[in-house]
Coordinates of C-alpha atoms and ligand atoms in Angstrom, one line a residue:
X1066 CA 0.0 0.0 0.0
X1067 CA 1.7 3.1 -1.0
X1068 CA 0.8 5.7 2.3
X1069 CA 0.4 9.5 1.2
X1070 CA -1.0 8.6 -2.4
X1071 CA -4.6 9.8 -2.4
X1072 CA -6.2 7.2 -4.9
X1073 CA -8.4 9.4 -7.6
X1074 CA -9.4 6.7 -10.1
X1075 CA -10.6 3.3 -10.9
X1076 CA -6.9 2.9 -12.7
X1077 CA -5.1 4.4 -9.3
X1078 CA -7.2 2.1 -6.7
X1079 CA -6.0 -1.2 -9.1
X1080 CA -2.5 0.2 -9.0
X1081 CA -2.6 0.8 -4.9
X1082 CA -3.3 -2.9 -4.7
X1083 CA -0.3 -4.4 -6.0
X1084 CA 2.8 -5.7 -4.2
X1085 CA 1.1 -6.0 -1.4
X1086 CA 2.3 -9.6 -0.2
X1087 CA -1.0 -10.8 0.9
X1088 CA -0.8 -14.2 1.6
X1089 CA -4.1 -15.9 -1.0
X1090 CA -4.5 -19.0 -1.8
X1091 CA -6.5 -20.1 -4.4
X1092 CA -6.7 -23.6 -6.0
X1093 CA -4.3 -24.8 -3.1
X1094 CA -1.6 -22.3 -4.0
X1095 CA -0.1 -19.0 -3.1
X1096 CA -1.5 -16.5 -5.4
X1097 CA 1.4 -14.2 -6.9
X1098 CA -0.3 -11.0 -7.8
X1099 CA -4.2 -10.8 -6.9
X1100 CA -4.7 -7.7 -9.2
X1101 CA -3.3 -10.3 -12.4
X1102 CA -5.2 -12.9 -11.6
X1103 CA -7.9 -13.5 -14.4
X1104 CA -10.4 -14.7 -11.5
X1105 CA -9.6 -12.6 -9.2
X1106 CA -9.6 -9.5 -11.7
X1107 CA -13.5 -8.9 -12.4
X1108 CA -13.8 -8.1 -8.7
X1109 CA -11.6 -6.1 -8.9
X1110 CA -12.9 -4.5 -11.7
X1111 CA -15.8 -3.8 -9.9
X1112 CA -14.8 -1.8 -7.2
X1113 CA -12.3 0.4 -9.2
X1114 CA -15.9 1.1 -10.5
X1115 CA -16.8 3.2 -7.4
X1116 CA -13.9 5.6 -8.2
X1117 CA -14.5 6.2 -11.9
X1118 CA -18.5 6.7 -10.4
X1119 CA -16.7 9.4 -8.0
X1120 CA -15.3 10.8 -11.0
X1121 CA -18.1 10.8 -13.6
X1122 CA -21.2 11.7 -10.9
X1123 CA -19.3 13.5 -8.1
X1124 CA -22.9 14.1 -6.4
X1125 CA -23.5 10.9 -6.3
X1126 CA -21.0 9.2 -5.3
X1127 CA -18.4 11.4 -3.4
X1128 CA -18.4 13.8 -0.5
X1129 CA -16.4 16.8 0.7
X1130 CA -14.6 15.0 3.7
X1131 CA -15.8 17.2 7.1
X1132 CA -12.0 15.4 8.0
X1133 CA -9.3 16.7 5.4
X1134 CA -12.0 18.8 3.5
X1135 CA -11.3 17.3 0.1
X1136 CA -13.5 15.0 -1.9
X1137 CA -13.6 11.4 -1.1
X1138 CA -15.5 8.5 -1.8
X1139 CA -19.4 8.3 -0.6
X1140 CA -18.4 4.9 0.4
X1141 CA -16.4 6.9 3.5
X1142 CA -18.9 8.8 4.2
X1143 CA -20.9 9.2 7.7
X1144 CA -24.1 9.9 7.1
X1145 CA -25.5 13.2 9.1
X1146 CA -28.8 13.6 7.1
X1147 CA -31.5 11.8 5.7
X1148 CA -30.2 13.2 2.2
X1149 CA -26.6 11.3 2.8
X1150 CA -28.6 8.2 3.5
X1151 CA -30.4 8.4 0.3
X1152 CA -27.7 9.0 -1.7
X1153 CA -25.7 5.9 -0.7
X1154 CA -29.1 4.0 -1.7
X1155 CA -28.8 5.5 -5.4
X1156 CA -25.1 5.2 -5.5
X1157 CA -25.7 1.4 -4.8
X1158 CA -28.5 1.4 -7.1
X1159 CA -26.2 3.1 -10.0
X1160 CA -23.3 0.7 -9.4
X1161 CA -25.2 -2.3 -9.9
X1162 CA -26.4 -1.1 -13.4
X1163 CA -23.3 -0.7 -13.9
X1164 CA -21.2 -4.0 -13.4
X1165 CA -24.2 -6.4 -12.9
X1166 CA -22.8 -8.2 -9.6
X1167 CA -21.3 -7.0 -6.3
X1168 CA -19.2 -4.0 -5.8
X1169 CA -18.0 -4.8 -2.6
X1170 CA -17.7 -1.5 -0.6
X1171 CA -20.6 -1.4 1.1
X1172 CA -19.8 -3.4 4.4
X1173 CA -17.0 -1.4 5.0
X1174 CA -19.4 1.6 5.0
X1175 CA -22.2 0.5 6.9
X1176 CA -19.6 -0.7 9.6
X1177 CA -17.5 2.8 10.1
X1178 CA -21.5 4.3 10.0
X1179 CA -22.7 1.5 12.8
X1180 CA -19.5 2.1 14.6
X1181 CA -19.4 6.3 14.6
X1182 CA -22.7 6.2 16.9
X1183 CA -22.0 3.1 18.8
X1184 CA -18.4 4.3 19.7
X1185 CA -19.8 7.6 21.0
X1186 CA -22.2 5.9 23.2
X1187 CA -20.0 3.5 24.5
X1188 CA -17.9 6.4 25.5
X1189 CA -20.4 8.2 27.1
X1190 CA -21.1 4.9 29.7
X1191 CA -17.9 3.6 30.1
X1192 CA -15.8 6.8 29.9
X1193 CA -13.8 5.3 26.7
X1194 CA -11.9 7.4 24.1
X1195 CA -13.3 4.9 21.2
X1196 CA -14.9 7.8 19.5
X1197 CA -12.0 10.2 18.6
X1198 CA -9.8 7.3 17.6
X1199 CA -12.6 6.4 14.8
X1200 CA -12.7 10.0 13.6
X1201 CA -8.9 9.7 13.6
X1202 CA -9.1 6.3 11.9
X1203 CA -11.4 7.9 9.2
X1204 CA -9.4 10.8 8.7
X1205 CA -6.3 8.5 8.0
X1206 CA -8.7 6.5 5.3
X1207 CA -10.0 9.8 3.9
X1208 CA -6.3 11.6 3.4
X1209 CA -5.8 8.4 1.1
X1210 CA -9.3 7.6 -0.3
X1211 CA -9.3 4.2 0.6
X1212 CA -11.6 1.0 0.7
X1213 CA -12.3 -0.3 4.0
X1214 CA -13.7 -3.3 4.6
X1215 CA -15.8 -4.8 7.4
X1216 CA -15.1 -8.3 8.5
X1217 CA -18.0 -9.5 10.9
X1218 CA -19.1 -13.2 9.9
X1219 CA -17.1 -16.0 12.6
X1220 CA -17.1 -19.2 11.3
X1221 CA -19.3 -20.0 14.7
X1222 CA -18.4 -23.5 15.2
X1223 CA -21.2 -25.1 17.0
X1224 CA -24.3 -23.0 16.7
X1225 CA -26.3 -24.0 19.9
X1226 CA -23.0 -22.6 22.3
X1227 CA -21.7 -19.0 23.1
X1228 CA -18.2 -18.0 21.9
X1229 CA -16.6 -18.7 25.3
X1230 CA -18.6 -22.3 25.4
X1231 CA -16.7 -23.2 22.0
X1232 CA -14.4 -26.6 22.5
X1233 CA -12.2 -24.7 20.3
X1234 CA -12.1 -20.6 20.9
X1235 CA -11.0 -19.8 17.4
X1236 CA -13.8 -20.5 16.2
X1237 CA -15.0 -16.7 16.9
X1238 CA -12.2 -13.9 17.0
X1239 CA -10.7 -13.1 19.8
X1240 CA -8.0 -11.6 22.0
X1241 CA -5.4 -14.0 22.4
X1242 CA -2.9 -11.5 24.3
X1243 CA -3.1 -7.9 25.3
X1244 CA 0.2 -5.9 26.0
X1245 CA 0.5 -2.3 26.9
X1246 CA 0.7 -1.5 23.0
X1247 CA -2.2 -3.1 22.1
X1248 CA -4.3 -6.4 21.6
X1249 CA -3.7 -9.4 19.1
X1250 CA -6.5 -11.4 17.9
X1251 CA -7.2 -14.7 16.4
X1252 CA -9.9 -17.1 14.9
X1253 CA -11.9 -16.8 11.3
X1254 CA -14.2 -14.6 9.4
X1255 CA -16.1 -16.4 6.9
X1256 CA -17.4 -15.0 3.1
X1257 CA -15.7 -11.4 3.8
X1258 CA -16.9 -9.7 0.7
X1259 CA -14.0 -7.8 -0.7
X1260 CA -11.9 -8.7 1.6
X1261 CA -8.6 -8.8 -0.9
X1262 CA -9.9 -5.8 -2.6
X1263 CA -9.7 -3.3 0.2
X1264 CA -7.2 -1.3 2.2
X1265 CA -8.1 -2.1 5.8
X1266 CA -10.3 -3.7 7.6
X1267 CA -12.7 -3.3 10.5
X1268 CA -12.8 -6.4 12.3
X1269 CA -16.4 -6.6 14.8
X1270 CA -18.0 -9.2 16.5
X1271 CA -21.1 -10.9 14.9
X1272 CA -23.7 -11.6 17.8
X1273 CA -25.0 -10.2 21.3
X1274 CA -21.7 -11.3 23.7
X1275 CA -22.6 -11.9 27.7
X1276 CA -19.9 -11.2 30.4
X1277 CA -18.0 -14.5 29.7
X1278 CA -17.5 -13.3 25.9
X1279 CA -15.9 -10.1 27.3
X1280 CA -12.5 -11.5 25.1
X1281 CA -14.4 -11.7 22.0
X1282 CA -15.8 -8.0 22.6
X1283 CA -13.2 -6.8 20.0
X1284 CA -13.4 -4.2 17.6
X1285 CA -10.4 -3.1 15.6
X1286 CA -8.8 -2.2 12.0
X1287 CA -6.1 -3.8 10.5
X1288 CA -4.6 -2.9 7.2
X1289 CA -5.0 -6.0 4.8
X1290 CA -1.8 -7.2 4.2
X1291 CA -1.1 -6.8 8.4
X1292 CA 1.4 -9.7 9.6
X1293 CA -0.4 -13.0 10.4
X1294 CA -3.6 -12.8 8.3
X1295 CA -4.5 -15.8 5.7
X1296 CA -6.6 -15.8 3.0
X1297 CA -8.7 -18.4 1.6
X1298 CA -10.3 -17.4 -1.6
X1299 CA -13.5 -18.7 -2.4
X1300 CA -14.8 -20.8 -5.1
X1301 CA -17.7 -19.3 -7.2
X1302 CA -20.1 -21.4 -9.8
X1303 CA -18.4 -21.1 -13.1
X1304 CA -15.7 -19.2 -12.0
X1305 CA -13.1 -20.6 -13.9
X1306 CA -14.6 -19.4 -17.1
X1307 CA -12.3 -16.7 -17.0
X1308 CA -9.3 -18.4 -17.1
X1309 CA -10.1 -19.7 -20.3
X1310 CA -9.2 -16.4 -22.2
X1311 CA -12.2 -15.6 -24.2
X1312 CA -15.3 -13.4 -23.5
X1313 CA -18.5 -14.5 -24.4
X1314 CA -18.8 -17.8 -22.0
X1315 CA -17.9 -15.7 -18.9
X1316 CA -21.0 -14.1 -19.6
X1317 CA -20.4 -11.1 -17.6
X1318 CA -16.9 -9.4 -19.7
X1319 CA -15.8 -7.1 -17.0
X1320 CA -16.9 -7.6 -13.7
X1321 CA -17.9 -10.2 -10.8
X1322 CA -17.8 -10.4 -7.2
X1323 CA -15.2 -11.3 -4.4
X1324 CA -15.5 -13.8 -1.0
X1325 CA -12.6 -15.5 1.0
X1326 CA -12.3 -16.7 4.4
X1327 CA -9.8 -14.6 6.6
X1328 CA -7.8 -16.3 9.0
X1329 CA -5.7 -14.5 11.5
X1330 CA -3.3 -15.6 13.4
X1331 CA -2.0 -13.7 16.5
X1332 CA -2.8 -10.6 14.3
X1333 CA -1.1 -7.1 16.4
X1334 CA -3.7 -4.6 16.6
X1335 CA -2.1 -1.3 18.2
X1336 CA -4.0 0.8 20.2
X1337 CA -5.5 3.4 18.3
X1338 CA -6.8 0.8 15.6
X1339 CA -8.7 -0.4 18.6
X1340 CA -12.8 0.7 19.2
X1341 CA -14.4 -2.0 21.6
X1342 CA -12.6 -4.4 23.8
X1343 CA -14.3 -6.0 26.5
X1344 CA -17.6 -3.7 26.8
X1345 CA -19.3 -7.2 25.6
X1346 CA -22.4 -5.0 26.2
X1347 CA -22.2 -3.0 23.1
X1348 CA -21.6 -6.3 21.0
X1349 CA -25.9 -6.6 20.1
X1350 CA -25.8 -2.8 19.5
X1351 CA -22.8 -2.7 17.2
X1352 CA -24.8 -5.8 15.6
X1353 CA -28.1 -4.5 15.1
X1354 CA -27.3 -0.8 14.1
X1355 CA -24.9 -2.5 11.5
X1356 CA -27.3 -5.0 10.1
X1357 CA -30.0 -2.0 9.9
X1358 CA -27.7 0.1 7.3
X1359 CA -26.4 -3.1 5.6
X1360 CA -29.9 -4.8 5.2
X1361 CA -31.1 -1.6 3.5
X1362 CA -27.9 -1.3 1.3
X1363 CA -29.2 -4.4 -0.4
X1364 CA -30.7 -2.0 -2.6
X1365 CA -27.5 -2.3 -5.4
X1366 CA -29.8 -5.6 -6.3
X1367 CA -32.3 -3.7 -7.9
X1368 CA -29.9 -1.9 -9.9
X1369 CA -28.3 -5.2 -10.9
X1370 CA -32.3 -6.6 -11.2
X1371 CA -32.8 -3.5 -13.7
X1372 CA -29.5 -5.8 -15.7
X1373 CA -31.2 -8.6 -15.8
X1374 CA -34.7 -7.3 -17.0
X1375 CA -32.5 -5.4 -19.9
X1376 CA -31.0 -8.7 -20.7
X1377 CA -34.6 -10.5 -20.9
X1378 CA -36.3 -7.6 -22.6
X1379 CA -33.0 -7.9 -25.1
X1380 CA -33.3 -11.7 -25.4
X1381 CA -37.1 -12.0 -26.2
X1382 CA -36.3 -9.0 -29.0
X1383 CA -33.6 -11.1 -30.5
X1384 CA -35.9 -14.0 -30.6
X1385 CA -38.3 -12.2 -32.5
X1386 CA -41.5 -12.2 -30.0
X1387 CA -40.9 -8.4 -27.9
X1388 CA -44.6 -7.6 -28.5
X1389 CA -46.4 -10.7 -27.3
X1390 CA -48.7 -10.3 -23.9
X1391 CA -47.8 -12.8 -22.4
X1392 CA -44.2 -11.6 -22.8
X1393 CA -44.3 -7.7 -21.8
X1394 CA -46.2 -9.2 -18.6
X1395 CA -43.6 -11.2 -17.3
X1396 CA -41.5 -8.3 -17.7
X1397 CA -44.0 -5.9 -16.2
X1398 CA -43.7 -8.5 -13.1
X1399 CA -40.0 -8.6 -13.0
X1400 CA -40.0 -4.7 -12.9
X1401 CA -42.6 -5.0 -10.1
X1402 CA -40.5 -6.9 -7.8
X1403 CA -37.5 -5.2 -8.9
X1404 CA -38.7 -2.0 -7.6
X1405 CA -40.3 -3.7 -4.5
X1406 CA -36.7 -3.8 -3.5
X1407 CA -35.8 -0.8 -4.4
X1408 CA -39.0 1.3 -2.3
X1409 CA -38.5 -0.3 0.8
X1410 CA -34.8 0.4 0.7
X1411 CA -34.8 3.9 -0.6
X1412 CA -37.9 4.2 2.1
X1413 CA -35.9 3.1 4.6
X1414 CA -32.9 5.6 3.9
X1415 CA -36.2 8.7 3.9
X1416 CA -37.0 7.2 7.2
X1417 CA -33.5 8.2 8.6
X1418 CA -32.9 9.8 12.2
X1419 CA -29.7 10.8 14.0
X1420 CA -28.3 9.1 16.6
X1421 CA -26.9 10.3 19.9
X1422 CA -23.4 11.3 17.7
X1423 CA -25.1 13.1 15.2
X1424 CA -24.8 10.2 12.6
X1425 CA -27.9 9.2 10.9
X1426 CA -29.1 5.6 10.6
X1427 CA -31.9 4.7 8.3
X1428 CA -35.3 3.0 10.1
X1429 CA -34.5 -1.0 10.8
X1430 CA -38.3 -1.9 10.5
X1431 CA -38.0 -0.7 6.4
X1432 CA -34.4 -2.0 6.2
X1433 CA -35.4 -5.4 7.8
X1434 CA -38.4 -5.8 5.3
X1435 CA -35.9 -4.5 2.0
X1436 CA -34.0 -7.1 2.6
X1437 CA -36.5 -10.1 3.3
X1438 CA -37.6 -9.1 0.2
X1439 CA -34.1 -9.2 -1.2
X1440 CA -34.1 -13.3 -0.1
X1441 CA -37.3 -14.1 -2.5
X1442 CA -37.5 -11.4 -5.1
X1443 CA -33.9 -11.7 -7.1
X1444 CA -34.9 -15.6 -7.4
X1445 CA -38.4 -14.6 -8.4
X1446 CA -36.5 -12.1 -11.4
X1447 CA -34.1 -14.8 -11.5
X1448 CA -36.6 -17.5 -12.8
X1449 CA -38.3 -15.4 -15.4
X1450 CA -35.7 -13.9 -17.1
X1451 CA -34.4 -18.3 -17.5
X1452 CA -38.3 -18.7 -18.7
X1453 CA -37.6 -15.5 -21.2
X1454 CA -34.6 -17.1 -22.2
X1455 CA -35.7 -20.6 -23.2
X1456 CA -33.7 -24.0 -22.5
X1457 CA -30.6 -22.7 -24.5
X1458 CA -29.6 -20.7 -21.8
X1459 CA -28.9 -24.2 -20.2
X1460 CA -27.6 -26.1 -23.4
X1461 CA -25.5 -23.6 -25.4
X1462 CA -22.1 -25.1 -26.8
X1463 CA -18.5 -23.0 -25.8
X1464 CA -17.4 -19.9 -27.2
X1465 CA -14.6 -22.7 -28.8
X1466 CA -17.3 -24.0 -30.6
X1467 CA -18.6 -20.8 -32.1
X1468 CA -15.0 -20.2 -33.5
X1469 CA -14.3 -23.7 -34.6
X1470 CA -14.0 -23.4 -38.5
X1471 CA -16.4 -26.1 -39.0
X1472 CA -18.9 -26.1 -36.5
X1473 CA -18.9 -22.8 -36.1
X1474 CA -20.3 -22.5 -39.2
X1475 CA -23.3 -24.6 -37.9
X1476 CA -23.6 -23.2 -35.1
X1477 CA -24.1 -19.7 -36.4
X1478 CA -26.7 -21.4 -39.2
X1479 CA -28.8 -23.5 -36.5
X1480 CA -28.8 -20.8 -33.4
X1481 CA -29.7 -17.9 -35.8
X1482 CA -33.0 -16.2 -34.5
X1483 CA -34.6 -13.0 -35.5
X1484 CA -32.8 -12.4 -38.9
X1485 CA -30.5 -9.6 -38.6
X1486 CA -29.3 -10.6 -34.9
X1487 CA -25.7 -12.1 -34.8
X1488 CA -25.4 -15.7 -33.4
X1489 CA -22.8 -14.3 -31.2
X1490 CA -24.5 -11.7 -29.8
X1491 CA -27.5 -14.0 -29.2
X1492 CA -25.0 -16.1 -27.1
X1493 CA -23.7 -13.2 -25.0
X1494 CA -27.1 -12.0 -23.8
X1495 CA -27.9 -15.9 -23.1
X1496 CA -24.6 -16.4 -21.3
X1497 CA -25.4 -12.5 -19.4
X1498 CA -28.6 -14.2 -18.1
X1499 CA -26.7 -17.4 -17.5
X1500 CA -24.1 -15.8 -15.8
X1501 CA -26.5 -13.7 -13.0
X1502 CA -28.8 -16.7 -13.0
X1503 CA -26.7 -19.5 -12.1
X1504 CA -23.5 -18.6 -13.3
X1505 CA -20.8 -16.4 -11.4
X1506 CA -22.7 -13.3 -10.6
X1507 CA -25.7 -15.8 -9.3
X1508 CA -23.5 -15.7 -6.1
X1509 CA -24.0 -12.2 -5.2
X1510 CA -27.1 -11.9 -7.1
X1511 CA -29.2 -15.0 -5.7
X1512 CA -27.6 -16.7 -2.5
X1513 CA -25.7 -13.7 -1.1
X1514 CA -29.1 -12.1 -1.4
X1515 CA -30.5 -14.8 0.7
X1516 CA -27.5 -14.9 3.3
X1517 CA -25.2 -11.8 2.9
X1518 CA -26.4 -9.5 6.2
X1519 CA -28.0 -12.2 7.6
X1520 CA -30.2 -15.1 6.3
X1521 CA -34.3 -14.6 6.2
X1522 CA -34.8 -16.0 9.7
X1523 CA -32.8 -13.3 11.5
X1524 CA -34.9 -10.8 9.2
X1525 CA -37.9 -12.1 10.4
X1526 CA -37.3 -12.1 14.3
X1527 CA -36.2 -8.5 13.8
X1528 CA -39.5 -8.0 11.6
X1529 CA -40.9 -9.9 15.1
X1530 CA -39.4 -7.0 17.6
X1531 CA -40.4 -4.4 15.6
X1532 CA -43.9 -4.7 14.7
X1533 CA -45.9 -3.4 17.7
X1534 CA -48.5 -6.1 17.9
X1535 CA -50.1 -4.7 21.0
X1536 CA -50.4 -1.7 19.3
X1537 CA -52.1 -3.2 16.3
X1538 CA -54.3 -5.1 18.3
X1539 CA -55.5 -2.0 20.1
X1540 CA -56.5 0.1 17.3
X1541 CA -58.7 -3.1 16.2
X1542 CA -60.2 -3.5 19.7
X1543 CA -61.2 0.4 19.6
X1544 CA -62.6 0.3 16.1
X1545 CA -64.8 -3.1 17.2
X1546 CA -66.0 -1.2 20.0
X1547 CA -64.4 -4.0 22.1
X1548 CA -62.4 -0.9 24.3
X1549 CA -63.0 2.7 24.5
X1550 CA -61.3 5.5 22.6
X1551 CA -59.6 7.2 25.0
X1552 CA -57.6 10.9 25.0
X1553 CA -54.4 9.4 26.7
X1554 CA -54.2 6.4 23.3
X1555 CA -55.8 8.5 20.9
X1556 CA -52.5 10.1 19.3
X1557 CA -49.1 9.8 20.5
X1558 CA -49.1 7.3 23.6
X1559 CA -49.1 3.8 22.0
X1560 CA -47.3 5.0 18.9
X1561 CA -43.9 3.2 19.9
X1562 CA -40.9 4.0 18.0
X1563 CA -41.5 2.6 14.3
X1564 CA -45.3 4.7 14.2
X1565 CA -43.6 7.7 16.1
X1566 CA -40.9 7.9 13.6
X1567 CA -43.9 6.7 10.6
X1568 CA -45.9 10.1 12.2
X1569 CA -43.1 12.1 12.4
X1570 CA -44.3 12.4 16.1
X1571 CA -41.8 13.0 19.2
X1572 CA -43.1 10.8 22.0
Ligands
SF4_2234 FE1 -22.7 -3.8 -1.4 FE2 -24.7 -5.3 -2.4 FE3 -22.2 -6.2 -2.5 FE4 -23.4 -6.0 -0.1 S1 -24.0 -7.3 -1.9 S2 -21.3 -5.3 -0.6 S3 -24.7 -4.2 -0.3 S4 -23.0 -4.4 -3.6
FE2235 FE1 -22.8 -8.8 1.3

């Protein structure tokens, strides 16, 4: 990482990542340069995205730093105001058009947000200093416009037992020795989006701790290639498409996501990296205010939903049948769903109230709901844009194939639809919708929907504590003429906090 260098472009970010020494493996051996990699490369691709975005719609996706005062990426933003929440929705919803999979950047984000308020109000009870060393941490990213990363997912071992309970304590990160300069941790973060592709990262624990976790109340940032830290890249459907060197199978040209494991061993974190250690009581806060901006940052899959409706609308035009009903329907339903996601996300963001700090988070009820759509929806898109398509998008011969000087011939003959359409690009939109369907980009478009910020169960208990039943059931009861209307319940003193904040109503 070269220190001082403010990165200003997609082309400088991709240059600030090499010679780094990270130890990766992939395929059971030391990767040599990440950034050459063909497999590793369309990730990387993607995020450089978020710079040349900086570049080409400053209001959208940059800031003026209230740190250095310059202009930095969005993505490094605190959000103060309902209007910086929204933004980072639209940003998200702009990159996805853009590359079609996952850009990466948003954990990072959502955990420096989460963090900013939590830090302040850990201070506050436990007479800490966590706060000023974030705002320092931040300024040190800003001055250099990195990508931070958040690392929260343990590998969790056996799910029924609490970290300290664990026969093996690696199995969620922890302190393993803490000296006047600092801590060092170890243990295992599991599908770390990004993780290679940034410049530090937050490391945070991933559930509610009790007093016996107090050890595994961590919080700290480590640069990427810090001493002691392994990575383990993972596999993705299809992936090595790209290492055969052409462009049309891959289905996706440019871009795709990134997940490894991160192992760290004994990993030094000096003090002023460090933000939480040992107020285990914070742990479910830093959780929840977290998973409330991340769920609702699940957003970017409508913009990679509006993708895959192009590549449907495209396919069906190429086939020669754009106009039937039946047709435009399905894509009328796609579009339905796709902006399903979008409201409740961008809803969420509108919803948006400050915290004790001054940061802004976005309203968890909306941000809970976004994303339990986000686990259905994407596989509902998902299924019509493969019924759009027809079988070939299943059955279609290699890109080889297509260039062989005899069967290509026959290929480009027998798969030749709506006359003026070339074969080949009849094969790219098929392989696109391959690719995001159940291809590459079906990792971060499908199951990382389902999983990534927590899987639809943890939604739904969320959805559970939120929803004011007793409330409900009140305003039924009244309207019955089971109970009596009252002037104490008539307005504000059963609203709770979702309806309060729904009213715009200070109870
Ligand atoms: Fe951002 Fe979406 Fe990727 Fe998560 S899945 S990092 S929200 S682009
Ligand atoms: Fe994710």
């Amino acid at each position: 990482m070269k220190n001082g260098i403010k990165i200003s472009s997609g082309a400088d970010y991709i240059e600030s990542l090499r010679n780094r020494n990270l130890k990766v493996y992939l395929f059971g051996e030391l990767v040599e340069e990440p950034v050459d990699h063909p497999m590793i490369r369309p990730s990387i691709n993607a995020l450089a995205k978020t710079y040349d975005l900086a570049n080409e719609a400053p209001e959208l996706a940059s800031v003026i730093s209230p740190f250095t005062g310059e202009r930095v990426s969005r993505f490094l933003h605190v959000c103060t105001n309902v209007e910086d929440l929204v933004l980072q929705n639209k940003m998200q919803r702009k990159l996805g058009q853009m590359t079609g999979t996952c850009f990466q950047r948003c954990v990072g984000m959502d955990a420096f947000n989460a963090l900013y308020s939590v830090t302040f109000e850990m201070d506050e009870k436990h007479e800490t200093h966590y706060h000023e060393r974030m705002k320092s941490f931040l300024t040190k990213m800003h001055q250099n416009n990195y990508v931070i990363g958040g690392a929260m997912t343990d590998v969790k071992g056996d799910r029924s037992l609490a970290p300290h309970q664990q026969v093996d304590p690696d199995l969620f990160v922890h302190v393993t020795k803490r000296t006047e300069e600092g801590v060092y941790i170890s243990g295992a973060k599991a599908h770390q989006t990004g993780c290679i592709n940034s410049h530090w990262m937050v490391v945070m624990p991933t559930m509610r701790l009790g007093e016996n976790d107090k050890d595994f109340a961590i919080v700290g940032a480590v640069p990427v290639e810090a001493e002691g830290i392994t990575y383990i890249y993972g596999r993705q459907s299809c992936d090595t498409r790209s290492m055969e060197g052409g462009s049309i199978d891959v289905g996706n040209v440019k871009y795709g996501g990134q997940e490894a494991m991160v192992i760290f061993e004994n990993v030094f974190i000096p003090n002023e990296y460090i933000f939480m250690n040992g107020e285990f009581d914070f742990a479910a806060m830093l959780v929840e205010r977290f998973t409330t901006y991340h769920r609702r940052s699940y957003v970017c899959k409508s913009g990679v939903g509006d993708v895959l409706i192009g590549a449907a609308a495209n396919i069906v035009e190429m086939n020669g049948i754009p106009k039937a009903s039946h047709i435009k329907d399905k894509l009328v339903e796609m579009t339905h769903l796709n902006e399903t996601i979008y409201g409740t996300g961008i809803a969420a963001s509108y919803q948006g109230y400050a915290t004790k700090s001054g940061a802004y988070i976005c309203d968890e009820m909306l941000a809970n709901v976004c994303k339990h759509h986000v686990t259905k929806m994407p596989y509902d898109i998902g299924r019509l844009a493969q019924d759009l398509a027809g079988g070939l998008v299943a059955t279609l011969p290699s890109e080889q194939d297509l260039n062989h000087p005899e069967i290509g011939k026959l290929l480009r003959k027998y798969l030749q639809a709506k006359d003026g359409v070339a074969t080949e690009d009849r094969m790219r939109m098929l392989r696109l919708i391959e690719n995001m369907t159940l291809g590459r980009n079906a990792v971060g478009y499908l199951t990382e929907s389902m999983h990534g910020a927590g899987s639809p169960q943890a939604q739904r208990i969320q959805i559970g504590r939120t929803m004011q039943l007793e409330y409900k059931k009140r305003l039924a009861l009244v309207l019955a003429g089971i109970e009596m209307e009252n002037d104490k319940t008539s307005i504000t003193e059963e609203l709770g906090t979702y309806f309060s904040r729904v009213f715009n109503l200070d109870i």
